[in-house]
Amino acid sequence: SAADINPIGGISKMDLKGFLRWATEQQGWEACRDIVEATPTAELRPMTDEDGKPLEVQQTDEADMGMTYEELSVFGAMRSYQRCGPVSMFHKLVQQWGPVGKHPNGYECTPAEVAKKVKHFFRMYAINRHKMTTLTPSYHAENYSPDDNRFDLRQFLYPAGWEWQYNRIDELVAKMEGLTSNL
């Protein structure tokens, strides 16, 4: 971590935005409105030119991630709380974001679009999961351990290709699109 204390690091960005909106509307903390409306960025690229004049945001978190925070919240909750892998997440999101539901940004997704988003999420998860392991991974032979990660028994290295799961999703997309084109 880049800081000794990170008070918002473990909070869902959508929950944080909701709290800041509440603080603005209910408590009158107008400075919170600027935070909610700001484009999320790591600010790793200059925000001003050589003369100090403001530039357009050149790097955004969502562009870097390839997904919106709304999507990330859905993916994260399904992976963590519902224990979804790629195929089960695809099944659920086809229902939630397809013809009977709506994507968090308000549009309907085809099965192929859902598949692309799910595959991208799991690829990014697989190549970045090890960064979430703050302590040296260790073998847990007992339920008790003095290390802070004792309850996080998930593996931390994943295959980035998810070959079987991605092939299964492709089969399901082909089947679903075949059904809809025959209607």
Coordinates of N, CA and C in Angstrom, one line a residue:
S1 N 0.8 -1.2 0.0 CA 0.0 0.0 0.0 C 0.9 1.2 0.0
A2 N 0.4 2.3 -0.6 CA 1.1 3.5 -0.7 C 0.9 4.4 0.5
A3 N 0.1 4.0 1.5 CA -0.2 4.9 2.6 C -0.1 4.0 3.9
D4 N 0.1 4.7 5.0 CA 0.1 4.0 6.3 C -1.4 3.7 6.8
I5 N -2.3 4.6 6.3 CA -3.7 4.4 6.7 C -4.5 4.7 5.4
N6 N -5.5 3.8 5.2 CA -6.3 4.0 4.0 C -7.8 3.8 4.4
P7 N -8.4 4.9 4.9 CA -9.8 4.8 5.4 C -10.9 4.4 4.5
I8 N -10.7 4.6 3.2 CA -11.7 4.2 2.2 C -11.3 3.0 1.3
G9 N -10.2 2.4 1.6 CA -9.7 1.3 0.7 C -10.6 0.1 0.7
G10 N -11.2 -0.2 1.8 CA -12.0 -1.4 1.8 C -13.5 -1.2 1.6
I11 N -13.8 0.0 1.2 CA -15.3 0.4 1.0 C -15.6 0.4 -0.5
S12 N -16.7 -0.2 -0.8 CA -17.2 -0.2 -2.2 C -17.3 1.3 -2.7
K13 N -16.8 1.5 -3.9 CA -16.8 2.9 -4.4 C -18.3 3.4 -4.6
M14 N -19.2 2.5 -4.9 CA -20.6 2.9 -5.0 C -21.2 3.2 -3.7
D15 N -20.8 2.5 -2.6 CA -21.3 2.8 -1.3 C -20.7 4.2 -0.8
L16 N -19.4 4.4 -1.2 CA -18.8 5.7 -0.8 C -19.5 6.8 -1.5
K17 N -19.7 6.7 -2.8 CA -20.5 7.8 -3.5 C -21.8 8.0 -2.9
G18 N -22.5 6.9 -2.5 CA -23.8 7.1 -1.9 C -23.7 7.8 -0.6
F19 N -22.7 7.5 0.2 CA -22.5 8.2 1.5 C -22.2 9.7 1.2
L20 N -21.4 10.0 0.2 CA -21.0 11.4 -0.1 C -22.2 12.2 -0.6
R21 N -23.1 11.5 -1.4 CA -24.3 12.2 -1.8 C -25.2 12.5 -0.6
W22 N -25.3 11.5 0.3 CA -26.1 11.7 1.5 C -25.5 12.9 2.3
A23 N -24.2 12.9 2.5 CA -23.6 14.0 3.2 C -23.9 15.4 2.6
T24 N -23.9 15.4 1.3 CA -24.2 16.6 0.5 C -25.6 17.1 0.8
E25 N -26.5 16.1 0.5 CA -28.0 16.4 0.5 C -28.5 16.6 2.0
Q26 N -28.1 15.7 2.9 CA -28.7 15.7 4.2 C -27.9 16.6 5.2
Q27 N -26.6 16.7 5.0 CA -25.8 17.4 6.0 C -25.4 18.8 5.5
G28 N -25.5 19.0 4.2 CA -25.1 20.2 3.6 C -23.6 20.4 3.4
W29 N -22.9 19.3 3.3 CA -21.5 19.3 3.1 C -21.2 19.4 1.6
E30 N -21.2 20.6 1.1 CA -21.1 20.9 -0.4 C -19.8 20.4 -1.0
A31 N -18.7 20.4 -0.2 CA -17.5 19.9 -0.7 C -17.5 18.4 -1.2
C32 N -18.5 17.7 -0.6 CA -18.6 16.3 -1.0 C -19.2 16.1 -2.4
R33 N -20.0 17.1 -2.8 CA -20.5 17.1 -4.2 C -19.4 17.1 -5.2
D34 N -18.3 17.9 -5.0 CA -17.2 17.9 -5.9 C -16.5 16.6 -6.0
I35 N -16.4 15.9 -4.9 CA -15.8 14.6 -4.9 C -16.6 13.6 -5.7
V36 N -18.0 13.6 -5.5 CA -18.9 12.7 -6.2 C -18.8 12.9 -7.7
E37 N -18.8 14.2 -8.1 CA -18.8 14.5 -9.5 C -17.5 14.5 -10.2
A38 N -16.4 14.3 -9.4 CA -15.1 14.2 -10.0 C -14.9 12.9 -10.8
T39 N -14.2 12.9 -11.9 CA -13.8 11.7 -12.6 C -12.8 10.9 -11.8
P40 N -13.1 9.7 -11.4 CA -12.1 8.9 -10.7 C -10.8 8.7 -11.5
T41 N -9.7 9.0 -10.9 CA -8.4 8.9 -11.6 C -7.3 8.7 -10.6
A42 N -6.3 8.0 -11.0 CA -5.1 7.7 -10.2 C -4.1 8.9 -10.3
E43 N -4.4 9.8 -11.2 CA -3.6 11.0 -11.4 C -2.1 10.7 -11.6
L44 N -1.9 9.6 -12.4 CA -0.5 9.3 -12.6 C 0.1 10.0 -13.8
R45 N -0.8 10.7 -14.6 CA -0.4 11.5 -15.7 C -0.6 13.0 -15.3
P46 N 0.1 13.9 -15.8 CA 0.0 15.3 -15.4 C -1.4 15.8 -15.7
M47 N -1.9 16.6 -14.7 CA -3.2 17.3 -14.8 C -3.1 18.7 -15.2
T48 N -1.8 19.2 -15.3 CA -1.6 20.6 -15.8 C -0.5 20.5 -16.8
D49 N -0.5 21.6 -17.7 CA 0.6 21.7 -18.7 C 1.8 22.4 -18.0
E50 N 2.9 22.7 -18.8 CA 4.1 23.3 -18.2 C 3.8 24.6 -17.6
D51 N 2.8 25.3 -18.1 CA 2.5 26.6 -17.5 C 1.5 26.6 -16.3
G52 N 1.1 25.4 -15.9 CA 0.2 25.2 -14.8 C -1.2 25.3 -15.2
K53 N -1.6 25.3 -16.5 CA -3.0 25.4 -16.9 C -3.6 24.0 -16.8
P54 N -4.8 23.9 -16.3 CA -5.4 22.6 -16.2 C -5.6 21.9 -17.6
L55 N -5.4 20.6 -17.6 CA -5.6 19.8 -18.8 C -6.9 18.9 -18.6
E56 N -7.4 18.4 -19.7 CA -8.4 17.4 -19.6 C -7.9 16.2 -18.8
V57 N -8.7 15.5 -18.1 CA -8.3 14.2 -17.5 C -7.8 13.3 -18.5
Q58 N -6.5 12.8 -18.3 CA -5.9 12.0 -19.4 C -6.0 10.5 -19.0
Q59 N -6.2 10.2 -17.8 CA -6.3 8.8 -17.4 C -7.4 8.7 -16.4
T60 N -8.3 7.8 -16.7 CA -9.4 7.5 -15.7 C -9.3 6.1 -15.2
D61 N -9.8 5.9 -14.0 CA -9.8 4.5 -13.4 C -10.6 3.6 -14.3
E62 N -11.8 4.0 -14.7 CA -12.7 3.2 -15.5 C -12.1 2.8 -16.8
A63 N -11.4 3.7 -17.5 CA -10.7 3.4 -18.8 C -9.6 2.4 -18.5
D64 N -8.8 2.6 -17.5 CA -7.7 1.7 -17.1 C -8.2 0.3 -16.8
M65 N -9.4 0.2 -16.1 CA -9.9 -1.1 -15.7 C -10.7 -1.7 -16.8
G66 N -11.2 -0.9 -17.7 CA -12.0 -1.5 -18.8 C -13.4 -1.8 -18.4
M67 N -13.8 -1.3 -17.3 CA -15.2 -1.5 -16.8 C -15.5 -0.3 -15.9
T68 N -16.8 -0.1 -15.7 CA -17.3 1.0 -14.8 C -17.3 0.6 -13.4
Y69 N -17.3 1.5 -12.5 CA -17.4 1.2 -11.0 C -18.7 0.5 -10.7
E70 N -19.8 0.8 -11.5 CA -21.0 0.1 -11.3 C -20.9 -1.3 -11.6
E71 N -20.3 -1.6 -12.8 CA -20.0 -3.0 -13.2 C -19.2 -3.7 -12.2
L72 N -18.1 -3.1 -11.8 CA -17.1 -3.7 -10.8 C -17.8 -4.0 -9.5
S73 N -18.8 -3.2 -9.1 CA -19.5 -3.5 -7.8 C -20.3 -4.7 -8.0
V74 N -21.0 -4.9 -9.2 CA -21.8 -6.1 -9.4 C -20.9 -7.3 -9.5
F75 N -19.8 -7.2 -10.3 CA -18.9 -8.3 -10.5 C -18.3 -8.8 -9.1
G76 N -17.9 -7.8 -8.3 CA -17.3 -8.1 -7.0 C -18.2 -8.7 -6.1
A77 N -19.5 -8.2 -6.0 CA -20.5 -8.8 -5.1 C -20.8 -10.2 -5.6
M78 N -20.9 -10.4 -6.9 CA -21.3 -11.8 -7.3 C -20.1 -12.8 -7.1
R79 N -18.9 -12.3 -7.2 CA -17.7 -13.2 -7.0 C -17.6 -13.4 -5.5
S80 N -17.7 -12.4 -4.7 CA -17.5 -12.6 -3.2 C -18.6 -13.2 -2.5
Y81 N -19.8 -12.6 -2.6 CA -20.9 -13.0 -1.8 C -21.7 -14.2 -2.3
Q82 N -21.8 -14.2 -3.7 CA -22.5 -15.3 -4.3 C -21.6 -16.4 -4.7
R83 N -20.3 -16.2 -4.6 CA -19.3 -17.2 -4.9 C -19.4 -17.7 -6.4
C84 N -19.7 -16.7 -7.3 CA -19.8 -17.0 -8.7 C -18.4 -17.1 -9.4
G85 N -18.3 -18.1 -10.2 CA -17.2 -18.2 -11.1 C -17.7 -17.6 -12.5
P86 N -16.8 -17.7 -13.5 CA -17.2 -17.1 -14.8 C -18.5 -17.6 -15.4
V87 N -18.8 -18.9 -15.4 CA -20.0 -19.5 -16.0 C -21.3 -19.1 -15.2
S88 N -21.2 -19.3 -13.9 CA -22.4 -18.9 -13.1 C -22.7 -17.4 -13.1
M89 N -21.6 -16.6 -13.1 CA -21.8 -15.1 -13.2 C -22.4 -14.8 -14.6
F90 N -21.9 -15.4 -15.6 CA -22.5 -15.2 -17.0 C -24.0 -15.5 -17.0
H91 N -24.4 -16.7 -16.4 CA -25.8 -17.1 -16.4 C -26.6 -16.0 -15.7
K92 N -26.2 -15.6 -14.5 CA -27.0 -14.6 -13.7 C -27.0 -13.2 -14.4
L93 N -25.9 -12.8 -15.0 CA -25.9 -11.5 -15.6 C -26.7 -11.4 -17.0
V94 N -26.8 -12.5 -17.7 CA -27.6 -12.6 -18.9 C -29.0 -12.3 -18.5
Q95 N -29.4 -12.8 -17.3 CA -30.8 -12.5 -16.9 C -30.9 -11.1 -16.4
Q96 N -30.0 -10.6 -15.6 CA -30.1 -9.3 -15.0 C -29.9 -8.2 -16.0
W97 N -29.0 -8.4 -17.0 CA -28.7 -7.3 -17.9 C -29.3 -7.5 -19.3
G98 N -30.0 -8.6 -19.5 CA -30.6 -8.9 -20.8 C -31.9 -8.3 -21.0
P99 N -32.8 -9.0 -21.8 CA -34.1 -8.4 -22.1 C -35.0 -8.2 -21.0
V100 N -34.9 -9.0 -19.9 CA -35.8 -8.8 -18.7 C -35.2 -7.8 -17.7
G101 N -34.0 -7.4 -17.9 CA -33.3 -6.5 -16.9 C -32.6 -5.4 -17.6
K102 N -31.8 -4.7 -16.8 CA -31.0 -3.6 -17.4 C -29.7 -3.5 -16.8
H103 N -28.7 -3.2 -17.6 CA -27.3 -3.0 -17.1 C -27.3 -1.8 -16.1
P104 N -26.4 -1.7 -15.2 CA -26.4 -0.6 -14.3 C -26.4 0.8 -14.9
N105 N -25.9 0.9 -16.2 CA -25.8 2.1 -16.9 C -27.1 2.4 -17.7
G106 N -28.1 1.5 -17.6 CA -29.4 1.7 -18.2 C -29.7 1.1 -19.5
Y107 N -28.8 0.3 -20.1 CA -29.0 -0.3 -21.4 C -29.1 -1.8 -21.3
E108 N -29.6 -2.4 -22.3 CA -29.8 -3.9 -22.3 C -28.5 -4.5 -23.0
C109 N -28.0 -5.6 -22.4 CA -26.8 -6.2 -23.0 C -27.2 -7.5 -23.7
T110 N -26.6 -7.8 -24.8 CA -26.8 -9.1 -25.5 C -25.9 -10.1 -24.7
P111 N -26.2 -11.4 -24.9 CA -25.4 -12.4 -24.3 C -23.9 -12.3 -24.7
A112 N -23.6 -11.9 -25.9 CA -22.2 -11.7 -26.3 C -21.5 -10.6 -25.5
E113 N -22.3 -9.5 -25.3 CA -21.7 -8.4 -24.5 C -21.5 -8.8 -23.1
V114 N -22.4 -9.5 -22.5 CA -22.3 -10.0 -21.1 C -21.1 -10.9 -21.1
A115 N -20.9 -11.8 -22.0 CA -19.8 -12.7 -22.0 C -18.4 -11.9 -22.1
K116 N -18.4 -10.9 -22.9 CA -17.1 -10.1 -23.0 C -16.8 -9.5 -21.7
K117 N -17.8 -8.9 -21.1 CA -17.6 -8.2 -19.8 C -17.2 -9.2 -18.7
V118 N -17.8 -10.3 -18.6 CA -17.5 -11.3 -17.6 C -16.1 -11.9 -17.8
K119 N -15.7 -12.2 -19.1 CA -14.4 -12.7 -19.4 C -13.3 -11.6 -19.0
H120 N -13.6 -10.4 -19.3 CA -12.7 -9.3 -19.0 C -12.5 -9.2 -17.5
F121 N -13.6 -9.2 -16.8 CA -13.5 -9.1 -15.3 C -12.6 -10.3 -14.7
F122 N -12.9 -11.5 -15.1 CA -12.2 -12.6 -14.6 C -10.7 -12.7 -15.0
R123 N -10.4 -12.2 -16.2 CA -9.0 -12.1 -16.7 C -8.3 -11.1 -15.8
M124 N -8.9 -9.9 -15.6 CA -8.3 -8.9 -14.7 C -8.2 -9.4 -13.3
Y125 N -9.2 -10.1 -12.8 CA -9.1 -10.6 -11.5 C -7.9 -11.6 -11.3
A126 N -7.8 -12.5 -12.3 CA -6.8 -13.5 -12.3 C -5.4 -12.9 -12.3
I127 N -5.2 -11.9 -13.1 CA -3.8 -11.3 -13.2 C -3.5 -10.3 -12.1
N128 N -4.5 -9.9 -11.3 CA -4.3 -9.0 -10.2 C -4.6 -9.5 -8.8
R129 N -5.1 -10.7 -8.7 CA -5.5 -11.3 -7.4 C -4.3 -11.3 -6.4
H130 N -3.1 -11.6 -6.9 CA -1.9 -11.7 -6.0 C -1.6 -10.4 -5.3
K131 N -2.1 -9.3 -5.9 CA -1.8 -8.0 -5.3 C -2.7 -7.7 -4.1
M132 N -3.7 -8.5 -4.0 CA -4.6 -8.3 -2.8 C -4.1 -9.1 -1.6
T133 N -3.1 -9.9 -1.8 CA -2.5 -10.7 -0.7 C -1.4 -9.8 -0.1
T134 N -1.7 -9.2 1.1 CA -0.8 -8.3 1.7 C 0.3 -8.9 2.5
L135 N 0.1 -10.1 2.9 CA 1.1 -10.9 3.6 C 1.6 -12.0 2.8
T136 N 2.7 -12.5 3.1 CA 3.2 -13.7 2.3 C 2.3 -14.8 2.5
P137 N 1.8 -15.4 1.4 CA 0.8 -16.5 1.5 C 1.4 -17.6 2.3
S138 N 0.6 -18.3 3.1 CA 1.1 -19.4 3.9 C 0.1 -20.5 3.9
Y139 N 0.6 -21.7 4.2 CA -0.2 -22.9 4.4 C -1.0 -22.8 5.7
H140 N -2.3 -23.0 5.7 CA -3.1 -22.9 6.9 C -3.5 -24.3 7.3
A141 N -2.8 -24.9 8.2 CA -3.1 -26.3 8.7 C -4.1 -26.3 9.8
E142 N -4.4 -25.2 10.4 CA -5.3 -25.1 11.5 C -6.3 -24.0 11.2
N143 N -7.5 -24.0 11.9 CA -8.4 -22.9 11.7 C -7.9 -21.6 12.4
Y144 N -7.1 -21.7 13.4 CA -6.6 -20.5 14.0 C -5.2 -20.2 13.5
S145 N -5.0 -18.9 13.3 CA -3.7 -18.4 12.9 C -3.5 -17.0 13.3
P146 N -2.3 -16.6 13.7 CA -2.2 -15.2 14.1 C -2.1 -14.2 13.0
D147 N -2.0 -14.8 11.7 CA -1.9 -13.9 10.6 C -3.2 -13.3 10.2
D148 N -3.3 -12.1 9.7 CA -4.5 -11.4 9.5 C -5.3 -12.0 8.4
N149 N -4.7 -12.8 7.5 CA -5.5 -13.3 6.4 C -6.0 -14.7 6.7
R150 N -6.1 -15.1 7.9 CA -6.5 -16.5 8.3 C -7.8 -16.9 7.8
F151 N -8.7 -16.0 7.5 CA -10.1 -16.3 7.1 C -10.2 -16.2 5.5
D152 N -9.2 -15.7 4.9 CA -9.2 -15.6 3.4 C -8.4 -16.8 2.9
L153 N -9.1 -17.9 2.7 CA -8.5 -19.1 2.3 C -8.6 -19.3 0.8
R154 N -9.0 -18.2 0.0 CA -9.0 -18.4 -1.4 C -7.6 -18.5 -2.0
Q155 N -7.5 -19.1 -3.1 CA -6.2 -19.2 -3.7 C -5.9 -17.7 -4.2
F156 N -4.6 -17.5 -4.4 CA -4.3 -16.2 -4.9 C -3.6 -16.1 -6.3
L157 N -3.4 -17.3 -6.8 CA -2.9 -17.4 -8.2 C -3.9 -18.1 -9.0
Y158 N -4.4 -17.5 -10.1 CA -5.4 -18.1 -11.0 C -4.9 -18.1 -12.4
P159 N -5.4 -19.1 -13.2 CA -5.0 -19.1 -14.6 C -5.8 -18.0 -15.3
A160 N -5.1 -17.1 -16.0 CA -5.7 -16.0 -16.6 C -6.6 -16.4 -17.8
G161 N -6.4 -17.5 -18.4 CA -7.1 -18.0 -19.6 C -8.5 -18.5 -19.3
W162 N -8.7 -19.1 -18.1 CA -10.0 -19.7 -17.7 C -10.6 -20.5 -18.9
E163 N -9.7 -21.4 -19.5 CA -10.0 -22.0 -20.8 C -11.4 -22.7 -20.8
W164 N -11.6 -23.6 -19.9 CA -12.8 -24.4 -19.9 C -14.0 -23.5 -19.7
Q165 N -13.9 -22.6 -18.7 CA -15.1 -21.7 -18.4 C -15.4 -20.8 -19.6
Y166 N -14.4 -20.2 -20.2 CA -14.6 -19.3 -21.4 C -15.2 -20.0 -22.6
N167 N -14.7 -21.3 -22.8 CA -15.3 -22.1 -23.9 C -16.7 -22.4 -23.6
R168 N -17.1 -22.7 -22.4 CA -18.5 -23.0 -22.0 C -19.3 -21.7 -22.2
I169 N -18.8 -20.6 -21.8 CA -19.6 -19.3 -22.0 C -19.8 -19.1 -23.5
D170 N -18.8 -19.3 -24.4 CA -18.9 -19.2 -25.8 C -20.0 -20.1 -26.4
E171 N -20.0 -21.4 -25.9 CA -21.1 -22.3 -26.3 C -22.4 -21.8 -25.9
L172 N -22.6 -21.2 -24.7 CA -23.9 -20.7 -24.2 C -24.3 -19.5 -25.1
V173 N -23.3 -18.6 -25.4 CA -23.7 -17.5 -26.2 C -24.2 -17.9 -27.6
A174 N -23.5 -18.9 -28.2 CA -23.9 -19.3 -29.5 C -25.3 -19.9 -29.5
K175 N -25.5 -20.7 -28.4 CA -26.9 -21.3 -28.2 C -27.9 -20.2 -28.0
M176 N -27.7 -19.3 -27.2 CA -28.6 -18.2 -26.9 C -28.9 -17.3 -28.2
E177 N -27.8 -17.0 -28.9 CA -28.0 -16.2 -30.1 C -28.7 -16.9 -31.2
G178 N -28.5 -18.2 -31.2 CA -29.2 -19.1 -32.2 C -30.7 -19.1 -31.9
L179 N -31.0 -19.2 -30.6 CA -32.4 -19.2 -30.2 C -33.1 -17.9 -30.6
T180 N -32.4 -16.8 -30.3 CA -33.0 -15.4 -30.5 C -33.2 -15.1 -32.0
S181 N -32.2 -15.6 -32.8 CA -32.3 -15.3 -34.3 C -33.4 -16.1 -34.9
N182 N -33.8 -17.3 -34.3 CA -34.9 -18.1 -34.9 C -36.3 -17.6 -34.5
L183 N -36.4 -16.6 -33.6 CA -37.7 -16.1 -33.2 C -38.3 -15.2 -34.1

